[in-house]
Amino acid sequence: MPDTLAIDIKGLTKSFGSAHALNGLDLAVTTGTVAGFLGPNGAGKSTTIRILLGLLRADGGTARLLGGDPWRDGVELHKRLAYVPGDVTLWPNLTGGQAIDILCTLHGPVERARIDEYLQRFELDPGTKARSYSKGNRQKVALVAALASRAELLVFDEPTSGLDPLMEGVFTQCVLEAKADGQSVLLSSHIFAEVEKLCDTVTIIRQGRTVEQGVLSELRHLQRATITVTLGGSPSALEQVEGVHDLAVDGSRVTFSVDDSAMPAVLSALALQSPSALVSEPPSLEQLFLRHYGTVDASAR
Amino acid sequence: MNNRAHDFAGLGTAFGFLLRRNWLRMLVWVLILAGLIAIVVVSQRQAFPTQADRTAYAAIANTPAVAALTGLPYAAGSLGGILVIKIWMTDAVALAFAVIFLVTRNGRAEEESGRTELLRAGSLGRHAYTLANWLMVAGFCLITGLACAGAAIAENLPSYGALVMGASFTGVGLLFLGIAALAGQLAQSSRGANGLAATVLGIAYLLRAGGDLAAKHDVAGGLSWASPLGWGQAMRSFGSNNWWPFLLLAGGALVFCVLALRLEASRDLGAGLLPDRAGARTATAFTQTPVGLTLRLQRWSILGWALGIVIGGLFFGTVSTAMANLLGGNGAPAKLFLGGIGGNVLSGLLDYFTMAEALLIGAFVVQSIATLRVEEADGSVELQWTGAISRVRWAVSRVIVPAVVSLVVLAISGWAEGASCGAAIDDPAQAGRFTAIALAYWPTMLLLIAITVFLTGWLPRASLTIAWVVYGVFVLVSMFGPLLKLPTSITRNTPFTAIEQATLKASFDPLPLIVLAVLAVILTALGLVRLRGRDFVSG
C-alpha cells in the first residue's frame, strides 16, 4: 500500500544547547498536494526542514519522509526529493550552469532539455561565475536544478525571497505544473499571496509548535469575515448585535468583523439600517496568521 | 574638497571597530615574531659563547645555501650579525604574510561577504574603512618592529643595530601592506587577493636569492635591488646600519596605497579590475563526479603548489652540493645547522631539505582538506548533503584529492631534488634515491589529513584553527626545534623529523611510517563516523 503522506511529522522536538528550537511540532503533507509552511523568523521552519532532509537529527517525536526515516535512509530518500534553501551558497568559481549539472547529478540523470527549458523560463545566464550572481540569481540556480530533477517531493525554504514579482509568477506557474505532474511540495514562505495561490493545506507554527493546521478553505471558515458598509440609519444600533466585533465608525461608513455563525442575525440587523455599498471580505491568510501572533489587530484592516 | 572629506567620514569609528576585531590576532603575531628574536639570541649566545667562536663561524658562514635561503651574511663575526643570518628572513617573510592576510581579511574579504556594503550604506565614507584598515596594519608593522628591536636590546645587543633591524621589519611590512592593498583592488575574491600578494612576495624572495647568490664578497648582486626583501636586507642592521633603504620601503608603500585608493575611487563596490570571464555553460562528466568536482575546484591551487614545490626541489638540490663542499666535513657549524645530525654532510643536507619540502607540501595538504569544513561553514554542503550521496562518500572524495596529490607531488619534488643534485655530482642514482626518501613522508601527509578530518567531525567550529595551529607547531618544532633548544625527545619525534630520522639510518626503519599510517587511519575513521552521526553545523 503506497504511503499517502509524503511528509508525516508528529511531536517533533529539537534543542540546540539550552535553546528549544522545536517543542512538539506536527506537520503532514499529503502526496500530490502543495503544503504551505508559515511562521515568523525563528519559529523553527528551517530547523524542521533540515531535520526532514537529514541534516539535523531530531531529539524526540517522529518524522517520516516518503515512507522512510530521514536520518537513517537519507541517501536513498534524497534521490526522490529536491531542495531549495532560502540562502543558496554555490561554488564561487564555477558557473551557474556547471552548478546546476552537479546538483542534478546528485539526484539522478541530467536531462539537458528540461534544464534548458527552466533556464529560459527563469531567464538565467548559465555562463556566469556564481560569485557574480545576485541572491535572486543564486536562488534561480537551485530552483532550476530542483524543478528539472523530476523529484517526487520538492522542498522549498522561502524560495522566492530574492526573486522579482515577474519571476515569482514564473515560480508559481512551475509549482502548479509540478503538482499537476503528481509531485508533492512543501513550501515555507512569508508571502501570503503566494501561499494562498498555491497551497492546498497550511501549517502555521510558533515557537517550535504547530498552532494551526488544515485545509486552507476550512481554516478560513473558522475565522471572521470583514464587512464594510454605508448605512442610512444609525451605526450605533449594531453595537448591540451579538457576533459583531471591532466596530469602527467613520461618518456613515462602518467596518466590523463577524463570526461566521452570527452572520444571519447580523445581516437581518443590518437590513433595518438601509445599507448600501456592502463589501464582505473572507478572512485572508494574513489575518489567520496575525491572529496567532497578535502584533496587529487583524480584523481592523 | 568637501567630497574628499566625505570619503573619509567615520574613519575613527571604523578604526575602533577594526581594532576590536583584530587586536588579538595582531598581538599573537607580535609575540611570536619578537619572541623568536629573543629565543634565537639566547640560543646563538650559547652556540658561539666567545668572540673566537664567532670569528671562526664568520670565516665559513658565507655559503651559497645560506645566502640563497636566509640572505647574504655580512656581520657573521658578531652576535647581532648571527641573529640576522638565523632569523631575519624568517621574521621578515612571516611579517609580510601576516600583513597580507590582515589587509585582505579586513578589505577584499569583507567586500566579498557583503559586510562592506552594509557599512558603506551607513554614514561611513567610501575610503574610511579601507584607510582605517591600512592605518591599523601600519601601526601593527611599527609595533612589531619596535618589539623586535626591544627584544634584541633586552638581550644586550647594540641598541642602534637593533633599532635598524626593527625598522627593516617595519619597512618590509609597510611595503607589503601597499602590495596587499593594491592586490585587494585588482582581484575580485579574497583568495585571489591573497594569492596575488603572496606571489609578489615569492618573486621578491627568489629575486633577492638570485642577488645574494651573485654577491661579490659581502655585497649583494643587482637582482636584490628589484626585491623589497632585498631593500630590507640592504639596511644591514648590526653591520653598517643604513637608514636610507627604509625610505625606499616606506615610499613604495605610500605610492602603492595612493594608487590603491585611486583605484577604489574609480570602481564599483564588489568589482575587481581583473574581470571575470564567462565560463562553461555546462559541467563536464568528470566535474559531475565528487572527486572530479574536488579537483576542479582546487585545480589552480594544486598547480600553483606543485610548481612552487618542484622549483624548490630543483633549487635545494642545486645549492646543497655547493654548500656541502664549503662546509667540508663535519664541523660544528654544520652540525648546528643540521640539528646535530651526523653522517655524510651532503646527504644530511639533502635529507633536511627534503623535510623542508615535505613541510611545504603539508601546508598544501591542510589547505586542501580544509575545504571539508569550509564548505560546511559557508553552507554549500546543504545542497550536496541533501543529494543522493552519503556524507561519508562526500568526505572521502575531499580526502582522496590531497592524499593522492601529495603522493605525486612528494615523488616529483624528491626526484627534482635528487636529479639536480645528482647532475652536480655525476650520480644519476640520486634521483631515484630521493624520490624514495620523499615518498617516506606520505604517511605524514595522511596524518595531517586525518587530524583535520577528525577535528571537522568532533569540533567543527574550531577545527580549522586547531588544524593550522597543529601544523604550525610541527613546522616550528621540526625546523627550529634545535635552534629553540627543545629536548631532542621532542624535536626528533614530530611527524616530520621522525621520518627524517628514519631515512637517515643506515638500514631504513619503517616503524615511524607504520605508526603514522595507523594513526592516520584511526583518526580518519573516528572523524568520518562522527561526521556521519552529528548535526549539520553552519559557520
Coordinates of N, CA and C in Angstrom, one line a residue, chain B residues 373 455 459-467:
Chain B
R373 N 35.6 21.5 5.9 CA 34.9 22.3 6.9 C 34.4 23.6 6.2
L455 N 39.1 16.5 13.5 CA 38.6 17.8 14.1 C 37.3 18.3 13.5
L459 N 35.0 18.7 16.4 CA 35.0 20.1 16.9 C 34.8 21.0 15.7
P460 N 33.7 20.9 15.0 CA 33.6 21.6 13.7 C 33.9 23.1 13.7
R461 N 33.4 23.8 14.7 CA 33.6 25.2 14.6 C 35.1 25.6 14.8
A462 N 35.8 24.9 15.7 CA 37.2 25.2 16.0 C 38.2 24.5 15.1
S463 N 37.7 23.6 14.3 CA 38.5 22.6 13.6 C 39.7 23.2 12.8
L464 N 39.4 24.2 12.0 CA 40.4 24.7 11.1 C 41.5 25.5 11.9
T465 N 41.1 26.2 12.9 CA 42.0 27.0 13.7 C 43.0 26.0 14.3
I466 N 42.4 24.9 14.9 CA 43.3 23.9 15.6 C 44.2 23.2 14.6
A467 N 43.6 22.9 13.5 CA 44.4 22.2 12.5 C 45.6 23.0 12.0

